[in-house]
């Protein structure tokens, strides 16, 4: 993990392998010169030399662009990186992405100084978070070609300012949590059986106040967790339900988080085609996000009780696997006819949602790489939010917006519910193909328990199928592979509930 710090040193003399300046998109008639940001301390001659170099390179301050200028006269660091902030350089997410893109481009250097303007603690937090997320590499199986930046200093006027320091500490905790989620997703599925994911939760909790409870296949059978057991029964590596909890004294509210933890989704007997299977080690991204978020909430010591439920199984075809037409009895007694063994996420989540809502939390959120239909509808960068409570869904969207994650509201149209009716059981696990993301959400809705007053627990369902795993070019602070999406939104939501 990168070391983040505040420094009052000058951009001219700061000891670093590179200094980072910003460039906002120019506003005049095209081609407008970009507006250099963070360079106020530099002599006029240096600023014009940088402006000329940027013009020669055709740099326009576009978001995502990074230009490297070696040996700039007047700057003692050997390299100046100019990172594009786009049209709205004050937007915190523009800052996160620009810092992330710069730190990613500077991999291989040890020390980087960010000289971008820091008008307030929010800007400091965004820059530090972007830098932390950018300074990532997954190195379990191969050393990084260019190792991530080790140290990032934000150049600020008042490095001892309390609010700035708190923002930096938050960025460190969140950055570390997102890296945990990414590492788990990137781990080869052969090395991450359900029991390994449960072990990872226990390892993360060691030395913290977090409690971890792991239900093994014996306990799952005793508790009647037919969904998790059914999905897991085709694998030689048995399923788990992992409960991770942050329960501080005087908690303001109770938030339950439920994550889909399919360590590998082959589809089961309804086998996926090869091209649809190779990224399915990422099918535990929801569970990874929930685990990482609970860890971050504990690290930030938020005064809110957060219970994370990881529904973990490996979906494999074999002589012991569930068959299309098998009927499972879920935790709580609902029976489900399995018509497609590849619609397994909703089966493990149904069990976990019943257990999570039986504790009567104030809110419940599930996170899942649930449907290919999500990818069709919203693509690889925008996740979906559904739920049973419009006000809570709006709260989740507001938290995501603040966190800098793209989520979009989706409906749960009642008329699609009938397509989940089964001839032989309470429910079928597939319904109408049209609106597949919404049908999956309607299935989950059936497993949300009620509060004492008979109303259902306010629930939001996050479908992150597309955004959880990047197979194309990296951008901003997002690397190839596991993205850690939803961790920051869940942390932001826990912050909202603790105030
Ligand atoms: N894990 C997949 C969904 C998925 C697809 C995630 C692509 C990420 C990228 C899920 O278990 C699945 O297979 N869903 C099926 C459901 C269908 C059989 C009703 C799907 O979406 O095709
Ligand atoms: Mn599946
Ligand atoms: Zn799946």
Coordinates of C-alpha atoms and ligand atoms in Angstrom, one line a residue:
X1 CA 0.0 0.0 0.0
X2 CA 1.3 3.4 -1.0
X3 CA 2.3 5.9 1.8
X4 CA 0.2 9.0 1.7
X5 CA 1.4 12.3 3.2
X6 CA 1.0 16.0 3.4
X7 CA 3.9 18.3 2.7
X8 CA 4.4 22.1 2.6
X9 CA 7.4 21.8 0.3
X10 CA 7.5 23.8 -2.9
X11 CA 6.8 22.3 -6.3
X12 CA 10.1 23.8 -7.4
X13 CA 12.3 21.9 -4.9
X14 CA 10.2 19.0 -3.5
X15 CA 12.4 15.9 -3.4
X16 CA 10.5 13.4 -5.6
X17 CA 10.9 11.3 -8.7
X18 CA 8.1 13.2 -10.3
X19 CA 5.8 16.1 -9.6
X20 CA 2.2 16.1 -10.9
X21 CA 0.5 19.2 -12.2
X22 CA -3.1 19.5 -13.5
X23 CA -4.4 20.7 -16.8
X24 CA -8.1 21.7 -17.2
X25 CA -9.7 21.8 -20.6
X26 CA -9.4 25.3 -22.1
X27 CA -12.7 27.1 -22.6
X28 CA -11.9 29.5 -25.6
X29 CA -12.4 28.7 -29.3
X30 CA -10.9 25.4 -30.4
X31 CA -8.1 24.4 -30.2
X32 CA -8.1 26.1 -26.8
X33 CA -4.9 25.8 -24.7
X34 CA -5.4 23.8 -21.5
X35 CA -5.3 25.8 -18.2
X36 CA -2.4 24.7 -16.1
X37 CA -3.3 24.0 -12.4
X38 CA -1.0 23.7 -9.4
X39 CA 1.8 25.7 -11.1
X40 CA 1.3 29.0 -9.3
X41 CA 4.6 28.7 -7.4
X42 CA 6.6 28.2 -10.5
X43 CA 8.4 31.1 -12.2
X44 CA 6.7 32.5 -15.3
X45 CA 9.4 31.2 -17.6
X46 CA 8.9 27.6 -16.3
X47 CA 5.1 27.9 -16.7
X48 CA 5.4 29.1 -20.3
X49 CA 8.0 26.3 -21.1
X50 CA 5.4 23.8 -19.8
X51 CA 2.6 25.4 -21.8
X52 CA 4.7 25.3 -24.9
X53 CA 5.6 21.6 -24.4
X54 CA 1.9 20.8 -23.8
X55 CA 1.0 22.6 -27.0
X56 CA 3.7 20.7 -29.0
X57 CA 2.3 17.4 -27.6
X58 CA -1.2 18.5 -28.6
X59 CA -2.3 18.2 -24.9
X60 CA -5.8 19.7 -24.3
X61 CA -6.4 18.8 -20.6
X62 CA -8.8 16.0 -21.5
X63 CA -9.8 13.8 -18.6
X64 CA -7.7 10.7 -18.7
X65 CA -4.7 12.2 -20.5
X66 CA -1.3 12.2 -18.8
X67 CA 1.7 13.9 -20.4
X68 CA 5.2 13.4 -19.1
X69 CA 7.8 16.2 -19.4
X70 CA 11.4 15.3 -18.5
X71 CA 13.9 17.8 -17.2
X72 CA 11.7 20.9 -16.8
X73 CA 13.9 24.0 -16.1
X74 CA 12.9 25.4 -12.7
X75 CA 11.7 22.1 -11.2
X76 CA 14.2 20.0 -9.4
X77 CA 12.3 16.7 -9.8
X78 CA 13.4 15.0 -13.0
X79 CA 9.9 14.6 -14.3
X80 CA 6.8 16.7 -14.5
X81 CA 3.5 14.8 -15.2
X82 CA 0.6 16.9 -16.4
X83 CA -2.7 15.1 -15.7
X84 CA -5.9 16.1 -17.5
X85 CA -8.9 17.2 -15.4
X86 CA -11.4 17.7 -18.2
X87 CA -14.1 20.4 -18.2
X88 CA -14.9 20.4 -14.5
X89 CA -11.7 20.4 -12.6
X90 CA -13.4 21.1 -9.3
X91 CA -15.4 17.8 -9.5
X92 CA -14.1 15.5 -6.8
X93 CA -14.3 12.5 -9.1
X94 CA -12.3 14.4 -11.8
X95 CA -9.6 14.8 -9.1
X96 CA -9.7 11.2 -8.1
X97 CA -9.4 10.0 -11.7
X98 CA -6.7 12.5 -12.6
X99 CA -4.6 11.6 -9.6
X100 CA -5.2 7.9 -10.3
X101 CA -4.2 8.2 -13.9
X102 CA -1.1 10.1 -13.0
X103 CA 0.0 7.7 -10.3
X104 CA -0.7 4.8 -12.7
X105 CA 1.4 6.4 -15.5
X106 CA 4.2 6.9 -13.0
X107 CA 4.4 3.3 -11.9
X108 CA 8.1 2.3 -11.6
X109 CA 9.0 5.6 -9.8
X110 CA 9.1 5.6 -6.0
X111 CA 8.2 9.0 -4.8
X112 CA 5.6 11.3 -6.4
X113 CA 4.5 14.8 -5.3
X114 CA 1.0 16.0 -6.3
X115 CA 1.0 19.7 -6.8
X116 CA -2.7 20.0 -7.9
X117 CA -4.7 22.7 -6.1
X118 CA -6.1 21.6 -2.7
X119 CA -8.8 24.2 -1.8
X120 CA -10.3 22.1 1.0
X121 CA -10.3 18.7 2.8
X122 CA -12.7 17.2 0.2
X123 CA -10.2 17.9 -2.6
X124 CA -7.4 16.5 -0.5
X125 CA -9.4 13.3 0.2
X126 CA -10.3 12.9 -3.5
X127 CA -6.7 13.3 -4.7
X128 CA -5.3 11.0 -2.0
X129 CA -8.0 8.4 -2.7
X130 CA -7.4 8.5 -6.4
X131 CA -3.6 8.2 -5.8
X132 CA -4.1 5.2 -3.5
X133 CA -6.4 3.5 -6.0
X134 CA -4.0 4.2 -8.8
X135 CA -1.0 2.8 -6.9
X136 CA -2.2 -0.8 -7.1
X137 CA -0.8 -3.9 -8.6
X138 CA -1.8 -7.6 -8.3
X139 CA 1.5 -9.4 -7.7
X140 CA 0.5 -12.8 -6.4
X141 CA 1.6 -14.7 -9.5
X142 CA 4.0 -12.3 -11.2
X143 CA 6.0 -9.3 -10.1
X144 CA 4.7 -6.0 -11.4
X145 CA 6.6 -4.9 -14.6
X146 CA 6.7 -1.4 -13.1
X147 CA 6.0 -1.6 -9.3
X148 CA 3.4 0.9 -8.1
X149 CA 4.4 4.2 -6.7
X150 CA 5.4 3.9 -3.0
X151 CA 4.9 7.3 -1.7
X152 CA 2.6 10.2 -2.6
X153 CA 2.9 13.6 -1.0
X154 CA 0.1 16.2 -1.4
X155 CA 1.6 19.7 -1.6
X156 CA -0.5 21.9 0.7
X157 CA -0.2 25.1 2.6
X158 CA -1.0 23.6 6.0
X159 CA 0.2 20.0 6.3
X160 CA -0.9 19.9 10.0
X161 CA -4.5 20.9 9.3
X162 CA -6.8 18.5 11.2
X163 CA -9.4 18.2 8.4
X164 CA -6.7 17.6 5.8
X165 CA -5.1 14.8 7.9
X166 CA -8.5 13.2 8.5
X167 CA -9.2 13.2 4.8
X168 CA -5.9 11.6 4.1
X169 CA -6.5 8.9 6.8
X170 CA -9.9 8.1 5.3
X171 CA -8.3 7.8 1.8
X172 CA -5.8 5.4 3.2
X173 CA -8.4 3.2 4.8
X174 CA -10.6 3.2 1.8
X175 CA -7.7 2.7 -0.6
X176 CA -6.6 -0.3 1.4
X177 CA -10.1 -1.8 1.5
X178 CA -10.5 -1.5 -2.3
X179 CA -7.2 -3.2 -2.7
X180 CA -8.4 -6.1 -0.5
X181 CA -11.4 -6.5 -2.7
X182 CA -9.4 -6.3 -5.9
X183 CA -6.9 -8.9 -4.6
X184 CA -9.6 -11.4 -3.7
X185 CA -11.3 -11.0 -7.1
X186 CA -7.9 -11.3 -9.0
X187 CA -6.9 -14.5 -7.2
X188 CA -7.2 -17.5 -9.4
X189 CA -10.4 -19.5 -8.5
X190 CA -8.3 -22.6 -7.9
X191 CA -6.6 -20.7 -5.1
X192 CA -9.9 -19.3 -3.7
X193 CA -12.3 -22.1 -2.6
X194 CA -15.2 -21.0 -0.4
X195 CA -13.2 -22.0 2.7
X196 CA -10.3 -19.8 1.5
X197 CA -12.6 -16.8 1.3
X198 CA -13.8 -17.5 4.8
X199 CA -10.2 -17.7 5.9
X200 CA -9.5 -14.4 4.2
X201 CA -12.3 -12.9 6.3
X202 CA -10.8 -14.3 9.5
X203 CA -7.3 -13.1 8.5
X204 CA -8.6 -9.5 7.9
X205 CA -10.4 -9.5 11.2
X206 CA -7.4 -10.6 13.2
X207 CA -6.1 -7.8 15.5
X208 CA -9.3 -5.7 14.9
X209 CA -12.6 -5.5 16.8
X210 CA -14.4 -7.2 14.0
X211 CA -16.1 -10.5 14.8
X212 CA -16.3 -13.3 12.2
X213 CA -18.6 -16.3 12.3
X214 CA -18.3 -19.0 9.6
X215 CA -21.1 -21.5 9.0
X216 CA -19.7 -24.7 7.5
X217 CA -21.7 -27.2 5.4
X218 CA -22.8 -29.0 8.6
X219 CA -24.1 -25.8 10.1
X220 CA -25.7 -24.7 6.8
X221 CA -27.5 -28.0 6.8
X222 CA -28.7 -27.6 10.3
X223 CA -29.9 -24.1 9.5
X224 CA -31.7 -25.2 6.4
X225 CA -29.7 -23.0 4.0
X226 CA -30.8 -25.0 0.9
X227 CA -29.8 -22.3 -1.6
X228 CA -26.2 -22.0 -0.6
X229 CA -25.9 -25.8 -0.1
X230 CA -27.7 -26.5 -3.4
X231 CA -25.4 -24.3 -5.4
X232 CA -22.3 -25.6 -3.7
X233 CA -23.2 -29.3 -3.9
X234 CA -21.6 -29.8 -7.3
X235 CA -18.2 -28.7 -6.1
X236 CA -15.7 -30.8 -4.1
X237 CA -15.0 -27.7 -2.1
X238 CA -18.0 -27.1 0.2
X239 CA -19.9 -23.7 0.6
X240 CA -19.8 -21.3 3.5
X241 CA -21.8 -18.5 5.0
X242 CA -19.5 -15.9 6.5
X243 CA -20.8 -13.3 8.9
X244 CA -18.4 -10.3 9.6
X245 CA -19.5 -7.7 12.0
X246 CA -18.5 -4.3 13.3
X247 CA -20.7 -3.7 16.4
X248 CA -19.4 -0.6 18.2
X249 CA -20.9 0.5 21.5
X250 CA -23.5 3.2 21.0
X251 CA -24.1 2.4 17.4
X252 CA -26.5 4.8 15.7
X253 CA -28.1 2.3 13.3
X254 CA -27.7 -1.3 12.0
X255 CA -26.8 -1.8 8.3
X256 CA -26.8 -5.3 6.9
X257 CA -24.7 -6.0 3.8
X258 CA -25.1 -9.2 1.7
X259 CA -22.6 -10.2 -0.9
X260 CA -22.7 -12.8 -3.7
X261 CA -19.7 -15.0 -3.3
X262 CA -19.5 -17.5 -6.1
X263 CA -15.8 -18.2 -6.2
X264 CA -16.2 -19.6 -9.7
X265 CA -19.4 -19.7 -11.8
X266 CA -19.1 -22.4 -14.5
X267 CA -22.9 -22.3 -14.8
X268 CA -23.2 -25.7 -13.2
X269 CA -25.0 -28.3 -15.3
X270 CA -26.5 -25.4 -17.3
X271 CA -22.8 -24.9 -18.3
X272 CA -21.6 -21.6 -19.7
X273 CA -19.9 -21.4 -23.1
X274 CA -16.1 -21.0 -22.7
X275 CA -16.1 -17.3 -23.6
X276 CA -18.6 -16.5 -20.9
X277 CA -16.7 -18.5 -18.3
X278 CA -13.2 -17.1 -18.3
X279 CA -14.0 -14.0 -16.2
X280 CA -16.2 -15.9 -13.7
X281 CA -13.6 -15.9 -11.0
X282 CA -15.0 -12.4 -10.5
X283 CA -18.4 -13.8 -9.4
X284 CA -17.5 -13.3 -5.8
X285 CA -17.0 -9.5 -6.3
X286 CA -20.1 -8.7 -4.2
X287 CA -18.8 -10.7 -1.3
X288 CA -15.4 -9.1 -1.7
X289 CA -16.9 -5.6 -1.7
X290 CA -19.0 -6.4 1.4
X291 CA -16.0 -7.8 3.3
X292 CA -13.7 -4.9 2.3
X293 CA -16.4 -2.3 3.2
X294 CA -16.9 -3.8 6.7
X295 CA -13.2 -3.7 7.2
X296 CA -13.1 -0.1 6.2
X297 CA -16.0 0.8 8.4
X298 CA -14.1 -0.7 11.3
X299 CA -10.9 1.1 10.3
X300 CA -12.8 4.4 10.3
X301 CA -14.4 3.4 13.6
X302 CA -17.8 4.6 12.4
X303 CA -20.5 4.6 15.1
X304 CA -22.8 2.2 13.1
X305 CA -23.3 -1.5 13.4
X306 CA -22.6 -3.2 10.1
X307 CA -23.1 -6.9 9.6
X308 CA -21.6 -8.4 6.4
X309 CA -23.1 -11.6 5.1
X310 CA -20.9 -13.4 2.5
X311 CA -22.9 -16.2 0.7
X312 CA -20.0 -18.3 -0.7
X313 CA -20.1 -21.3 -2.9
X314 CA -18.5 -22.7 -6.1
X315 CA -20.9 -23.4 -8.9
X316 CA -19.6 -26.5 -10.6
X317 CA -21.1 -29.3 -12.8
X318 CA -20.6 -32.9 -11.5
X319 CA -22.4 -36.0 -10.5
X320 CA -23.4 -34.3 -7.2
X321 CA -24.5 -31.1 -8.8
X322 CA -28.1 -29.8 -8.7
X323 CA -30.1 -30.6 -11.8
X324 CA -32.5 -28.4 -13.7
X325 CA -35.9 -29.3 -12.2
X326 CA -34.4 -29.9 -8.7
X327 CA -36.3 -28.2 -5.9
X328 CA -34.4 -26.4 -3.0
X329 CA -35.8 -25.4 0.3
X330 CA -34.4 -22.1 1.2
X331 CA -33.6 -20.7 4.7
X332 CA -37.0 -19.7 6.0
X333 CA -38.8 -22.4 4.1
X334 CA -39.5 -21.0 0.6
X335 CA -39.2 -23.7 -2.0
X336 CA -37.5 -22.9 -5.3
X337 CA -37.5 -24.9 -8.5
X338 CA -34.1 -24.7 -10.2
X339 CA -34.8 -24.4 -13.9
X340 CA -31.3 -23.1 -14.8
X341 CA -28.3 -23.8 -12.6
X342 CA -26.6 -20.8 -14.0
X343 CA -29.1 -18.5 -12.2
X344 CA -27.2 -19.4 -8.9
X345 CA -26.5 -16.0 -7.4
X346 CA -30.1 -15.4 -6.5
X347 CA -30.2 -18.8 -4.7
X348 CA -27.2 -18.1 -2.4
X349 CA -28.4 -14.5 -1.9
X350 CA -32.0 -15.6 -1.0
X351 CA -30.7 -17.6 1.9
X352 CA -28.4 -14.9 3.1
X353 CA -31.1 -12.2 2.7
X354 CA -33.5 -14.1 4.9
X355 CA -30.9 -14.5 7.6
X356 CA -29.7 -10.9 7.4
X357 CA -33.2 -9.4 7.6
X358 CA -34.3 -11.7 10.4
X359 CA -32.0 -9.6 12.6
X360 CA -34.2 -6.6 11.7
X361 CA -31.5 -4.3 10.6
X362 CA -32.5 -0.7 9.7
X363 CA -31.4 -1.2 6.1
X364 CA -30.1 -4.1 4.0
X365 CA -28.1 -3.8 0.8
X366 CA -27.0 -6.7 -1.4
X367 CA -24.2 -6.6 -3.9
X368 CA -23.9 -9.1 -6.7
X369 CA -22.5 -9.8 -10.1
X370 CA -26.0 -11.1 -10.7
X371 CA -27.0 -10.8 -14.4
X372 CA -25.6 -10.5 -17.9
X373 CA -28.7 -8.4 -18.5
X374 CA -27.1 -5.7 -16.3
X375 CA -24.2 -5.5 -18.7
X376 CA -26.5 -5.3 -21.7
X377 CA -28.5 -2.5 -20.1
X378 CA -25.8 -0.3 -18.5
X379 CA -22.5 -1.5 -19.8
X380 CA -19.2 -2.0 -18.0
X381 CA -19.0 1.2 -16.0
X382 CA -22.4 1.9 -14.6
X383 CA -24.0 -0.4 -12.0
X384 CA -27.7 -0.8 -11.2
X385 CA -29.6 -0.1 -8.0
X386 CA -33.0 -1.6 -7.4
X387 CA -35.0 -1.9 -4.2
X388 CA -38.3 -2.0 -2.3
X389 CA -38.1 1.6 -1.0
X390 CA -37.6 4.6 -3.4
X391 CA -36.3 6.8 -0.6
X392 CA -33.6 4.3 0.4
X393 CA -32.7 3.7 -3.3
X394 CA -32.2 7.5 -3.6
X395 CA -30.0 7.4 -0.5
X396 CA -27.8 4.7 -2.0
X397 CA -27.5 6.7 -5.3
X398 CA -26.5 9.8 -3.3
X399 CA -23.9 7.9 -1.4
X400 CA -22.6 6.5 -4.7
X401 CA -22.4 9.9 -6.3
X402 CA -20.4 11.2 -3.3
X403 CA -18.1 8.2 -3.4
X404 CA -17.5 8.7 -7.1
X405 CA -19.1 5.5 -8.3
X406 CA -21.5 5.4 -11.2
X407 CA -24.9 3.8 -10.3
X408 CA -28.2 4.2 -12.0
X409 CA -31.8 3.4 -10.7
X410 CA -33.7 0.5 -12.1
X411 CA -37.4 -0.5 -11.4
X412 CA -38.8 -3.7 -10.1
X413 CA -42.0 -3.9 -12.3
X414 CA -44.6 -6.0 -10.5
X415 CA -46.0 -7.4 -13.8
X416 CA -42.7 -9.3 -14.3
X417 CA -43.2 -11.2 -11.0
X418 CA -45.6 -13.7 -12.3
X419 CA -42.9 -15.0 -14.7
X420 CA -41.2 -16.5 -11.6
X421 CA -44.2 -18.7 -10.7
X422 CA -43.4 -22.4 -10.7
X423 CA -45.7 -25.3 -11.3
X424 CA -44.2 -27.3 -8.5
X425 CA -42.6 -24.9 -6.0
X426 CA -43.1 -21.5 -4.5
X427 CA -40.8 -19.9 -7.0
X428 CA -38.8 -20.7 -10.1
X429 CA -35.2 -19.4 -10.3
X430 CA -35.7 -18.0 -13.8
X431 CA -38.5 -16.0 -15.3
X432 CA -38.9 -13.7 -18.4
X433 CA -35.7 -13.3 -20.3
X434 CA -36.7 -9.7 -21.2
X435 CA -35.8 -7.5 -18.3
X436 CA -33.6 -10.2 -16.9
X437 CA -31.9 -7.9 -14.4
X438 CA -35.2 -6.8 -13.0
X439 CA -36.6 -10.3 -12.8
X440 CA -33.5 -11.3 -10.7
X441 CA -34.2 -8.3 -8.5
X442 CA -37.9 -9.4 -8.1
X443 CA -36.7 -12.9 -7.1
X444 CA -34.5 -11.4 -4.4
X445 CA -37.3 -9.3 -3.1
X446 CA -39.2 -12.4 -2.1
X447 CA -36.5 -13.0 0.6
X448 CA -36.6 -9.7 2.4
X449 CA -37.9 -10.1 5.9
X450 CA -40.4 -7.9 7.7
X451 CA -39.8 -5.5 10.6
X452 CA -41.9 -5.7 13.8
X453 CA -44.5 -3.3 12.2
X454 CA -45.1 -5.7 9.3
X455 CA -43.3 -3.6 6.7
X456 CA -40.3 -5.0 4.8
X457 CA -36.8 -4.0 5.8
X458 CA -35.8 -1.2 3.4
X459 CA -33.6 -2.9 0.9
X460 CA -31.4 -2.0 -2.1
X461 CA -30.0 -4.4 -4.6
X462 CA -26.8 -3.5 -6.5
X463 CA -26.1 -5.4 -9.7
X464 CA -22.4 -4.9 -10.5
X465 CA -21.9 -7.6 -13.1
X466 CA -20.3 -5.3 -15.7
X467 CA -18.3 -2.8 -13.6
X468 CA -16.8 -5.4 -11.2
X469 CA -14.1 -6.7 -13.6
X470 CA -12.2 -4.7 -16.3
X471 CA -11.0 -6.7 -19.3
X472 CA -10.2 -3.7 -21.5
X473 CA -7.6 -0.8 -21.2
X474 CA -7.2 0.7 -17.7
X475 CA -8.5 4.2 -17.1
X476 CA -8.3 6.8 -14.2
X477 CA -7.6 4.8 -11.0
X478 CA -9.2 1.6 -12.5
X479 CA -6.8 -1.2 -13.3
X480 CA -7.4 -4.3 -15.3
X481 CA -9.1 -7.2 -13.4
X482 CA -11.1 -6.7 -10.2
X483 CA -12.1 -3.1 -9.8
X484 CA -13.3 -3.2 -6.2
X485 CA -16.5 -1.5 -7.3
X486 CA -19.2 -0.8 -4.6
X487 CA -16.7 -0.7 -1.7
X488 CA -16.7 3.1 -1.7
X489 CA -20.4 3.4 -2.0
X490 CA -21.0 1.0 0.9
X491 CA -18.6 2.9 3.1
X492 CA -20.3 6.2 2.1
X493 CA -23.7 4.7 3.0
X494 CA -22.4 3.6 6.4
X495 CA -21.1 7.1 7.0
X496 CA -24.5 8.5 6.2
X497 CA -26.2 6.1 8.6
X498 CA -23.7 7.0 11.4
X499 CA -24.5 10.7 11.3
Ligands
LIG1 N1 -22.6 -14.6 -12.7 C1 -23.5 -14.5 -13.8 C2 -23.8 -13.1 -14.3 C3 -22.7 -12.4 -14.9 C4 -22.7 -12.4 -16.3 C5 -21.8 -11.7 -14.2 C6 -21.7 -11.6 -17.0 C7 -20.8 -10.9 -14.9 C8 -20.7 -10.9 -16.2 C9 -24.8 -15.1 -13.3 O1 -24.7 -16.1 -12.3 C10 -25.6 -15.7 -14.4 O2 -25.0 -16.6 -15.0 N2 -26.7 -15.2 -14.8 C11 -27.5 -15.7 -15.8 C12 -28.9 -15.8 -15.4 C13 -29.8 -16.4 -16.4 C14 -29.5 -17.9 -16.5 C15 -31.3 -16.2 -15.9 C16 -27.4 -14.6 -17.0 O3 -27.4 -13.4 -16.7 O4 -27.2 -15.1 -18.1
LIG2 MN1 -24.4 -18.0 -13.2
LIG3 ZN1 -23.0 -16.1 -11.2

